Amino acid sequence: MLILRGPNGVGKTTLLRTLAGLQPAAGGTLNWPADDMAYASHADGIKATLSARENLAFWAGIYGAGDPENALETFGLTPLAGRAAGTLSAGQRRRLGLARLVLSHRPVWLCDEPTVSLDAEHTEVFANAVRAHCAKGGAAVLATHIDLGLTGETLDLTPFAAAAAQATQTETPGFDEAFL
Amino acid sequence: MSLWEYANPVKFMALSGRVLPWAWAIAALTLGTGLIWGFFFTGDADKFGSSVKVIYVHVPSALMAINAWFMMLVTSLIWLVRRHHVSALAAKAAAPVGVTMTLIALITGALWGQPTWGTWWAWDPRLTSFLILFLFYLGYMALWSALEDTDAAADLTSWLCIVGSVFAVLSRYAAKFWSQGMHQGTTLPVATGGRTISDIYFYPLVLAMVGFAALFVALVLLRTRSEINQRRTAALIARKRGAA
Amino acid sequence: MKALLLRDLRLAVRAGGGFGLALAFFLIVTMLVPFAVGSDSQTLARIAPGTLWLGALLACLLSLERLFALDYEDGSLDILATAPIPLEGAVIAKAAAHWLTTGLPLTLAAPVLGVLLHLPGPGYGVLMLGLALGTPALSMIGAFGAALTVGLKRGGLLLSLIVLPLYVPTLIFGADAASRAAMGQGASTPLLLLGAVTLGCLALLPFAAAAALRVNLR
């Protein structure tokens, strides 16, 4: 378990998207197949006109695995399963988005600000889900501002961002350097 | 010493800076001679009258309109495969020149068509293909200007250029299938194996073609250089902001 | 891929606008033509095949902008891009859903509108066959255009500018087949060429569209 810290704009999202294989790395190599990653972004990726259960059933079909009922249960969404996702509150939609992680059966979870708009109770539910996932041999990389009560390595990105800025000035691994 | 060394913007700037005056000089010389020779020192044709002299602008601009797109295709492929920024910027720089050539070809064609065919415009396969090419240019340039991120814009326009090339060729044959044309066959000796026009028209025409090609090279080099300078300025500003 | 296809169909049905909007647009265009060119039945009969093709083509264009944009905005596209199905497959599934919600209803509605335009009897079969063969290409080309412009806030107009010139070969062969048939001539040559264009689009464009999507997701 790895917890990413740092102020806004320091590159947490960029790092997560790079790990997920959505962006090419500016430098260095990824020794991990992108197919092992389950990515949960700021946006929940939920269709308002489908019910909560239909949303998860669709993603179960895409991942070719997983049990939507179990995922709903984990995040306490079973009573809401039949409701159209558009009528759910922001926190409930977030839980639905996170339930997809359980569904994906992928070993590495990449979560970008997973606890935004979650209440204290469900923040704990999410923390438990991450613990259970890691106990089964999974891994998680979480970008967050609050203390989840999880025991894991914490990586503050601030010094790296400063180093990257330094590098841009001297050796410039960036992208417009060829024009200087 | 490989050709790819000039993909480095600094090397490209140095080389293009030296080539550019020559390109301008060749363009001015050949275009000037060709056009003056063609306009004032060749007789009128039996069939066409003095309107035949449009040929000295029409044929070279049409030629360069197609060649410009072909150059964009090649530079787009180079960008997608080898990721040389200069290549993508050259494609971007060539598009407005190409669209101008297409427009010149269309307008001079209309000016020529009116006295000879009795109409400004006919839905002839060649004319139609050029109109479609014109639209392709517009779409390509619109996509460039709509996208903010320069690398993404270069990637997306390159894909559009490749797909567009396939469809441009396809449209050409579809248009041939769709209507039998009245446009005369090609005047170029390479394509037909024998000239279809007499020598007095041919030599000034070749000069004008060389002139248009040199003009195209000069304009594209100039535009590519200004694109590179623009990117360089942006990079310098970004660095300064980083330092502050 | 099947899951994605079914979800898109379900979304189209729930959100409305999927089936209905394109068909209504097709009807309106067809209805406006006699107002513009006059109600003379011979003139209408002569331009009917082309008009129907043009109407179908424009109706196809309507819903293209939303093809990837909705999934892009709500983050689904990110997850699809990291999902086990290849992005090329997702493109095909979404283009297929687009065809089932626009191309197929348009094909089925075309004969009814043909009656309004006095389309000559022999034209109906070939018109429908041509639309059935050609509209998949329209969806696939449109998917490529939509993938190019997915990151743009106001991509609709640009999308039309990019996509419409690419529709030229399909339109030429399709309308030509229908008018040949309407005039009682054999139409197999343009139909075969139309099919060839469609097959070529289906084979090659998913790769270009997926590449464009990956660029836009960076």
XYZ file of C-alpha atoms in Angstrom:
642
model
C 0.000 0.000 0.000
C 1.334 3.354 -1.044
C -0.210 6.665 -0.088
C 0.620 9.664 -2.251
C 0.632 13.049 -0.601
C 1.339 16.567 -1.713
C -0.384 19.851 -2.482
C -2.630 20.375 -5.525
C -0.870 20.373 -8.857
C 2.150 18.449 -7.631
C 1.552 15.560 -10.032
C -0.403 12.923 -8.113
C -2.990 12.493 -10.867
C -0.306 12.486 -13.538
C 1.566 9.734 -11.696
C -1.592 7.643 -11.308
C -2.558 8.082 -14.962
C 0.956 7.104 -16.012
C 0.797 3.998 -13.816
C -2.581 3.140 -15.348
C -0.997 3.278 -18.817
C -3.045 6.250 -19.988
C -0.025 8.501 -20.430
C 3.480 7.805 -21.599
C 6.081 8.218 -18.875
C 8.251 11.327 -19.203
C 11.207 9.244 -18.086
C 11.933 5.874 -16.483
C 10.169 2.591 -17.134
C 7.136 0.812 -15.753
C 7.852 -2.779 -14.792
C 4.246 -3.689 -14.381
C 1.696 -4.606 -17.023
C -1.011 -1.955 -17.367
C -3.574 -4.767 -17.382
C -3.043 -5.299 -13.655
C -4.251 -1.819 -12.815
C -7.743 -0.779 -11.833
C -7.998 2.982 -12.009
C -10.557 5.123 -10.166
C -10.321 8.714 -11.289
C -11.910 11.949 -10.020
C -14.840 11.210 -12.296
C -16.890 8.197 -11.298
C -17.607 6.883 -14.808
C -21.248 6.267 -13.989
C -24.207 6.576 -16.321
C -27.054 8.567 -14.782
C -29.837 6.752 -16.632
C -28.723 3.253 -15.610
C -29.479 1.856 -12.163
C -26.643 1.256 -9.719
C -26.848 -2.482 -10.357
C -26.848 -2.032 -14.145
C -23.812 0.215 -13.947
C -21.844 -2.404 -12.055
C -23.176 -5.281 -14.151
C -21.883 -3.469 -17.234
C -18.392 -3.089 -15.785
C -18.495 -6.722 -14.662
C -19.167 -7.582 -18.291
C -16.261 -5.443 -19.424
C -13.828 -6.948 -16.933
C -15.249 -10.369 -17.682
C -15.351 -11.171 -13.974
C -16.739 -10.085 -10.665
C -20.034 -10.239 -8.882
C -21.980 -6.940 -8.872
C -24.031 -7.982 -5.808
C -20.935 -8.599 -3.745
C -19.476 -5.241 -4.801
C -22.731 -3.460 -3.930
C -22.779 -5.213 -0.559
C -19.217 -4.153 0.241
C -20.068 -0.471 -0.075
C -23.527 -0.715 1.496
C -25.301 0.014 -1.766
C -27.623 -3.002 -1.874
C -30.696 -0.995 -0.757
C -30.003 1.527 -3.528
C -29.239 -1.016 -6.253
C -32.432 -0.460 -8.250
C -32.278 3.312 -8.275
C -31.108 5.244 -11.317
C -27.578 6.421 -10.638
C -28.564 9.958 -11.579
C -30.771 10.186 -8.490
C -28.005 9.139 -6.096
C -26.116 11.682 -4.011
C -22.514 12.558 -4.783
C -21.242 10.345 -1.957
C -23.392 7.423 -3.075
C -22.161 7.779 -6.652
C -18.603 7.840 -5.388
C -19.212 4.592 -3.514
C -20.589 3.121 -6.728
C -17.428 4.195 -8.547
C -15.263 2.615 -5.857
C -17.326 -0.576 -5.909
C -15.996 -1.070 -9.431
C -12.523 -1.612 -7.951
C -13.781 -4.625 -5.992
C -15.429 -5.865 -9.150
C -12.378 -5.595 -11.369
C -10.407 -8.393 -9.663
C -7.230 -6.596 -10.586
C -4.282 -6.731 -8.195
C -3.389 -3.043 -8.146
C -5.885 -0.331 -7.268
C -5.075 3.214 -8.324
C -7.335 5.699 -6.558
C -7.369 9.427 -7.187
C -8.883 11.233 -4.183
C -11.121 8.265 -3.351
C -12.662 9.804 -0.243
C -13.945 13.047 -1.778
C -17.617 13.536 -0.775
C -17.604 10.382 1.409
C -18.837 10.691 5.019
C -16.798 9.388 7.955
C -18.652 6.088 8.099
C -18.098 5.256 4.457
C -14.528 6.497 4.484
C -13.990 3.741 7.032
C -15.870 1.284 4.809
C -13.517 2.163 1.956
C -10.453 1.846 4.207
C -11.660 -1.617 5.224
C -12.122 -2.593 1.594
C -8.549 -1.526 0.859
C -7.289 -3.485 3.897
C -9.185 -6.586 2.755
C -7.805 -6.182 -0.759
C -4.234 -5.882 0.508
C -4.709 -8.783 2.892
C -5.529 -10.934 -0.144
C -2.188 -9.994 -1.660
C -3.336 -6.954 -3.612
C -1.744 -3.547 -3.700
C -3.139 -0.035 -3.723
C -1.809 3.387 -4.634
C -3.956 6.135 -3.123
C -3.696 9.853 -3.714
C -5.362 11.571 -0.779
C -5.384 14.591 1.501
C -6.910 13.040 4.594
C -5.695 10.402 7.003
C -7.469 7.160 6.188
C -6.117 5.307 9.199
C -4.356 2.939 6.846
C -0.919 1.626 7.592
C 1.187 1.934 4.528
C 4.128 3.730 3.067
C 3.555 7.411 2.514
C 5.212 9.145 -0.396
C 5.196 12.923 -0.419
C 5.563 14.055 -4.021
C 6.574 17.633 -3.167
C 10.368 17.067 -3.269
C 10.052 15.157 -6.556
C 8.110 17.968 -8.134
C 10.780 20.430 -6.989
C 13.479 18.150 -8.423
C 11.586 17.886 -11.688
C 11.302 21.659 -11.885
C 15.029 21.889 -11.207
C 15.724 19.368 -13.939
C 13.609 21.306 -16.406
C 15.863 24.264 -15.849
C 19.179 22.476 -16.164
C 19.012 19.247 -18.109
C 15.384 19.563 -19.316
C 13.864 16.123 -19.837
C 10.675 17.932 -20.799
C 9.243 18.155 -24.240
C 10.057 21.516 -25.711
C 13.735 21.328 -24.806
C 14.699 20.660 -28.414
C 13.672 24.186 -29.287
C 16.093 25.865 -26.887
C 25.976 12.411 -41.378
C 22.359 11.480 -41.658
C 19.371 13.327 -43.004
C 17.694 13.012 -39.618
C 20.174 15.452 -38.094
C 18.105 18.231 -39.610
C 15.184 17.069 -37.496
C 16.954 18.920 -34.702
C 15.342 22.361 -34.622
C 18.627 24.200 -34.110
C 20.286 22.457 -37.067
C 17.152 22.932 -39.120
C 17.093 26.647 -38.354
C 20.728 27.021 -39.391
C 20.289 25.124 -42.654
C 16.929 26.629 -43.571
C 18.302 30.105 -42.865
C 20.976 29.518 -45.479
C 18.631 27.861 -47.990
C 15.805 30.372 -47.708
C 17.365 33.297 -49.654
C 18.266 30.904 -52.469
C 14.748 29.542 -52.570
C 13.372 33.083 -52.787
C 15.872 33.971 -55.511
C 15.105 30.895 -57.610
C 11.391 31.450 -57.165
C 11.604 35.104 -58.194
C 13.858 34.379 -61.161
C 12.029 31.390 -62.658
C 8.565 32.658 -61.863
C 9.384 36.095 -63.249
C 10.943 34.752 -66.431
C 8.356 32.049 -66.945
C 5.357 34.292 -66.456
C 6.672 37.225 -68.506
C 7.778 34.890 -71.270
C 4.474 33.093 -71.155
C 2.256 36.143 -70.952
C 3.936 38.443 -73.457
C 6.101 36.393 -75.790
C 3.949 33.444 -76.768
C 1.197 33.618 -79.328
C -2.459 32.902 -78.709
C -3.610 29.363 -79.297
C -5.947 28.614 -82.194
C -8.579 26.995 -80.051
C -8.268 28.927 -76.802
C -7.320 32.485 -77.782
C -5.357 34.481 -75.249
C -7.127 32.712 -72.357
C -4.594 29.924 -72.836
C -2.131 31.978 -70.847
C -3.917 31.076 -67.625
C -2.084 27.777 -68.031
C 1.093 29.323 -66.600
C -0.626 29.824 -63.248
C -3.263 27.129 -63.343
C -1.160 24.047 -63.990
C 1.704 24.851 -61.578
C -0.649 25.805 -58.729
C -2.711 22.646 -59.238
C 0.475 20.628 -59.214
C 1.659 22.220 -55.983
C -1.784 21.851 -54.369
C -1.455 18.085 -54.659
C 2.243 18.015 -53.830
C 1.632 20.065 -50.674
C -0.843 17.482 -49.414
C 1.598 14.718 -50.310
C 4.329 16.521 -48.370
C 1.978 16.812 -45.394
C 1.316 13.079 -45.595
C 5.032 12.272 -45.588
C 5.846 14.665 -42.736
C 2.857 13.383 -40.752
C 4.112 9.827 -41.095
C 7.598 10.918 -40.048
C 6.136 12.624 -36.980
C 4.094 9.560 -35.988
C 7.006 7.189 -36.458
C 10.038 9.204 -35.370
C 8.480 12.010 -33.287
C 10.539 14.836 -34.808
C 8.869 18.103 -33.881
C 10.160 19.872 -36.994
C 8.341 17.347 -39.148
C 4.983 18.016 -37.491
C 5.531 21.768 -37.689
C 6.439 21.518 -41.380
C 3.139 19.730 -42.012
C 1.337 22.475 -40.144
C 3.207 25.117 -42.114
C 2.446 23.523 -45.483
C -1.345 23.421 -45.057
C -2.124 27.137 -45.547
C 0.212 27.248 -48.533
C -1.445 24.164 -49.979
C -4.937 25.530 -49.486
C -3.937 28.772 -51.203
C -2.554 26.805 -54.165
C -5.815 24.836 -54.336
C -7.806 28.044 -54.295
C -5.624 29.578 -57.021
C -6.062 26.461 -59.132
C -9.839 26.542 -58.661
C -10.141 30.264 -59.445
C -7.835 30.242 -62.465
C -9.644 27.110 -63.621
C -12.941 28.997 -63.475
C -11.401 31.935 -65.363
C -10.165 29.541 -68.017
C -13.316 27.465 -68.112
C -15.618 30.395 -68.778
C -14.279 31.317 -72.261
C -13.416 27.744 -73.317
C -16.255 25.623 -71.940
C -18.729 28.471 -71.611
C -19.173 27.910 -67.898
C -17.375 28.955 -64.716
C -17.863 25.640 -63.051
C -18.666 22.138 -64.152
C -19.111 19.067 -61.961
C -16.220 17.422 -63.667
C -14.275 14.751 -61.737
C -11.070 16.808 -61.695
C -12.759 19.990 -60.560
C -14.790 18.117 -57.981
C -11.710 16.363 -56.643
C -10.051 19.729 -56.158
C -13.056 21.058 -54.318
C -12.926 18.010 -52.023
C -9.189 18.534 -51.558
C -9.947 22.123 -50.588
C -12.386 20.880 -47.933
C -9.799 18.423 -46.626
C -7.346 21.280 -46.209
C -9.947 23.337 -44.336
C -10.763 20.480 -41.964
C -7.085 19.786 -41.345
C -6.321 23.427 -40.555
C -9.428 23.777 -38.393
C -8.336 20.771 -36.332
C -4.877 22.272 -35.841
C -6.270 25.570 -34.644
C -8.885 23.965 -32.371
C -6.432 21.929 -30.287
C -4.450 23.521 -27.484
C -1.824 20.950 -26.686
C 0.695 21.028 -29.528
C 1.836 17.408 -29.334
C -1.708 16.076 -29.231
C -2.646 18.408 -32.099
C 0.298 17.097 -34.137
C -0.769 13.495 -33.454
C -4.427 14.006 -34.255
C -3.833 16.053 -37.401
C -1.349 13.432 -38.587
C -3.982 10.731 -38.248
C -6.480 12.937 -40.046
C -3.956 13.530 -42.823
C -3.339 9.808 -43.281
C -7.002 8.834 -43.267
C -7.807 11.893 -45.385
C -5.207 10.871 -47.986
C -6.809 7.479 -48.406
C -10.228 9.058 -48.741
C -8.939 11.742 -51.106
C -7.693 9.055 -53.503
C -10.934 7.153 -53.028
C -12.980 10.283 -53.737
C -10.945 10.884 -56.873
C -11.911 7.494 -58.283
C -15.457 7.768 -57.000
C -15.776 11.134 -58.774
C -14.417 9.596 -61.987
C -16.983 6.852 -61.692
C -19.721 9.375 -60.972
C -19.283 11.637 -63.984
C -17.389 11.630 -67.239
C -15.268 14.745 -67.345
C -14.692 17.441 -69.898
C -11.351 18.505 -68.438
C -8.590 17.751 -70.885
C -5.975 15.144 -70.117
C -2.732 15.955 -68.417
C -0.317 18.302 -70.124
C 2.693 16.828 -68.370
C 5.093 14.889 -70.563
C 6.013 12.433 -67.746
C 2.477 11.165 -67.404
C 1.590 10.826 -71.048
C 4.894 9.926 -72.584
C 4.484 12.646 -75.151
C 3.696 16.304 -74.960
C 0.238 17.489 -75.772
C 1.261 21.111 -76.153
C 3.782 22.691 -78.458
C 7.232 23.878 -77.432
C 6.428 27.564 -77.296
C 4.023 26.944 -74.440
C 6.000 24.134 -72.898
C 9.233 25.904 -71.906
C 7.672 28.862 -70.091
C 5.299 26.406 -68.421
C 8.197 24.348 -67.084
C 9.807 27.538 -65.805
C 6.595 28.532 -64.100
C 6.304 25.089 -62.528
C 9.838 25.284 -61.183
C 8.999 28.780 -59.946
C 5.884 27.637 -58.103
C 7.794 24.742 -56.564
C 10.539 27.106 -55.374
C 7.924 29.515 -54.079
C 6.280 26.664 -52.196
C 9.602 25.595 -50.670
C 10.374 29.176 -49.658
C 6.953 29.742 -48.089
C 6.949 26.443 -46.225
C 10.482 27.036 -44.928
C 9.521 30.520 -43.804
C 6.386 29.292 -42.066
C 8.166 26.353 -40.460
C 10.835 28.718 -39.176
C 8.244 31.009 -37.665
C 6.477 28.009 -36.061
C 9.785 26.899 -34.561
C 10.480 30.404 -33.307
C 7.051 30.486 -31.736
C 7.632 27.209 -29.936
C 11.067 28.387 -28.888
C 9.588 31.553 -27.411
C 6.992 29.509 -25.545
C 9.708 27.217 -24.170
C 11.828 30.189 -23.090
C 8.873 31.809 -21.333
C 8.101 28.531 -19.575
C 11.706 28.221 -18.435
C 11.767 31.774 -17.168
C 8.571 31.220 -15.239
C 10.083 28.061 -13.762
C 13.164 29.976 -12.657
C 11.216 32.810 -11.082
C -17.590 -5.769 -26.265
C -21.075 -7.212 -26.112
C -21.561 -5.604 -22.701
C -20.514 -2.235 -24.115
C -22.802 -2.611 -27.132
C -25.765 -3.510 -24.921
C -25.043 -0.676 -22.523
C -24.883 1.892 -25.327
C -28.137 0.615 -26.787
C -29.773 0.766 -23.377
C -28.488 4.303 -22.840
C -29.805 5.359 -26.248
C -33.234 3.954 -25.433
C -33.362 5.444 -21.923
C -32.047 8.865 -22.809
C -34.333 9.112 -25.796
C -33.032 10.976 -28.783
C -31.219 7.869 -29.962
C -33.753 6.345 -32.310
C -36.257 9.169 -32.451
C -34.127 12.201 -33.137
C -32.305 10.892 -36.222
C -35.539 9.584 -37.712
C -37.382 12.855 -37.112
C -34.513 14.757 -38.688
C -34.561 12.442 -41.692
C -38.303 13.041 -42.076
C -37.926 16.817 -41.831
C -35.145 16.976 -44.433
C -37.186 14.811 -46.792
C -40.219 16.979 -46.203
C -38.345 20.223 -46.824
C -37.057 19.125 -50.233
C -40.415 19.364 -52.075
C -40.892 22.805 -50.522
C -37.542 23.833 -51.943
C -37.737 22.311 -55.432
C -41.462 22.204 -56.059
C -44.016 19.417 -55.908
C -43.686 18.241 -59.534
C -43.710 14.470 -59.155
C -41.313 13.817 -62.043
C -38.663 16.148 -60.644
C -39.088 14.585 -57.213
C -38.855 11.073 -58.616
C -35.612 11.970 -60.332
C -33.952 13.454 -57.251
C -35.511 11.043 -54.734
C -32.567 8.591 -54.425
C -30.022 11.359 -53.892
C -32.253 13.253 -51.493
C -32.872 10.182 -49.359
C -29.165 9.417 -49.231
C -28.329 12.984 -48.315
C -30.987 13.005 -45.594
C -29.720 9.736 -44.136
C -26.149 11.031 -44.212
C -27.017 14.226 -42.348
C -29.162 12.344 -39.842
C -26.196 10.067 -39.129
C -24.102 13.105 -38.334
C -26.433 14.327 -35.583
C -25.585 11.976 -32.768
C -21.899 11.529 -33.618
C -20.684 14.262 -31.313
C -21.971 12.383 -28.285
C -20.483 9.063 -29.375
C -17.369 9.379 -27.219
C -17.902 12.780 -25.594
C -20.254 11.535 -22.870
C -17.926 8.713 -21.866
C -14.993 11.101 -22.011
C -16.640 13.593 -19.671
C -17.780 11.163 -16.991
C -14.508 9.241 -16.909
C -15.853 5.993 -18.375
C -13.480 6.297 -21.316
C -10.468 6.296 -18.987
C -11.649 3.055 -17.475
C -12.538 1.567 -20.858
C -9.035 2.374 -22.067
C -7.551 0.448 -19.133
C -10.106 -2.376 -19.329
C -9.304 -5.844 -20.696
C -11.031 -5.222 -24.027
C -8.803 -3.444 -26.548
C -9.753 0.143 -27.286
C -10.142 -0.811 -30.955
C -12.833 -3.258 -29.880
C -14.540 -0.581 -27.814
C -14.546 1.684 -30.886
C -16.173 -1.051 -32.986
C -18.773 -1.735 -30.291
C -19.660 1.936 -29.969
C -19.810 2.411 -33.753
C -22.043 -0.668 -33.971
C -24.333 0.780 -31.307
C -24.440 4.027 -33.265
C -25.359 2.149 -36.416
C -28.101 0.171 -34.671
C -29.628 3.374 -33.303
C -29.295 5.498 -36.453
C -28.215 3.635 -39.620
C -30.596 0.712 -39.201
C -33.740 2.768 -38.392
C -32.887 5.121 -41.259
C -32.574 2.178 -43.642
C -35.941 0.843 -42.519
C -37.611 4.256 -42.735
C -36.192 5.139 -46.167
C -38.862 3.317 -48.245
C -41.656 5.146 -46.421
C -40.041 8.468 -47.201
C -39.385 7.207 -50.731
C -43.150 7.075 -51.234
C -43.373 10.742 -50.260
C -40.829 11.596 -52.952
C -42.397 9.372 -55.637
C -39.366 7.115 -55.805
C -39.905 4.808 -58.823
C -40.796 1.203 -57.963
C -37.569 -0.619 -58.880
C -35.542 1.753 -56.679
C -36.826 0.601 -53.277
C -34.966 -2.651 -52.934
C -31.619 -1.249 -54.052
C -32.085 1.895 -51.957
C -32.546 -0.192 -48.819
C -29.765 -2.578 -49.741
C -27.471 0.373 -50.443
C -28.291 2.081 -47.156
C -27.803 -1.187 -45.283
C -24.392 -1.590 -46.953
C -23.341 2.053 -46.707
C -24.527 3.310 -43.318
C -22.067 1.126 -41.332
C -19.295 3.040 -43.111
C -20.950 6.326 -42.121
C -20.978 5.237 -38.458
C -17.382 4.044 -38.581
C -16.052 7.181 -40.321
C -18.069 9.223 -37.857
C -16.518 7.339 -34.956
C -13.083 8.309 -36.268
C -14.119 11.954 -36.502
C -15.653 11.823 -33.033
C -12.456 10.290 -31.648
C -10.419 13.141 -33.152
C -12.609 15.858 -31.642
C -13.533 14.211 -28.333
C -11.405 16.543 -26.230
C -12.887 19.728 -27.681
C -15.583 21.676 -25.914
C -17.394 22.734 -29.064
C -16.382 19.986 -31.430
C -19.671 19.621 -33.282
C -19.077 21.969 -36.160
C -15.475 20.867 -36.585
C -16.647 17.262 -36.535
C -18.991 17.968 -39.457
C -16.236 19.729 -41.367
C -13.924 16.758 -40.907
C -16.416 13.961 -41.420
C -18.522 15.191 -44.356
C -15.716 15.195 -46.979
C -14.911 11.641 -45.857
C -18.510 10.662 -46.639
C -18.112 11.557 -50.331
C -17.251 8.097 -51.734
C -20.041 6.377 -49.794
C -22.549 8.989 -50.922
C -21.482 8.779 -54.560
C -21.709 4.995 -54.777
C -24.848 4.711 -52.666
C -26.853 7.408 -54.426
C -25.641 6.194 -57.806
C -26.793 2.642 -57.083
C -30.227 3.863 -56.000
C -30.722 6.151 -59.002
C -29.552 3.507 -61.457
C -32.033 1.078 -59.998
C -34.780 3.718 -60.040
C -34.136 4.209 -63.752
C -34.357 0.471 -64.289
C -30.626 -0.150 -64.824
C -28.385 -2.688 -63.173
C -26.860 -1.404 -59.953
C -24.494 -4.174 -58.965
C -21.281 -2.261 -59.773
C -21.899 0.717 -57.449
C -23.302 -1.636 -54.801
C -20.153 -3.738 -54.878
C -17.975 -0.616 -54.673
C -20.128 0.651 -51.795
C -19.625 -2.623 -49.965
C -15.897 -2.409 -50.605
C -15.712 1.092 -49.093
C -17.629 -0.092 -46.023
C -15.457 -3.173 -45.526
C -12.319 -1.097 -45.891
C -13.580 1.394 -43.302
C -14.525 -1.360 -40.864
C -11.139 -3.010 -41.249
C -8.877 0.034 -40.946
C -10.615 2.906 -39.185
C -10.964 1.286 -35.722
C -7.175 1.446 -35.437
C -7.023 5.115 -36.422
C -9.930 5.970 -34.116
C -8.405 4.121 -31.159
C -5.074 5.843 -31.772
C -6.821 9.223 -31.759
C -8.654 8.342 -28.535
C -5.390 7.370 -26.829
C -3.904 10.722 -27.822
C -6.924 12.533 -26.409
C -6.755 10.604 -23.123
C -3.122 11.504 -22.458
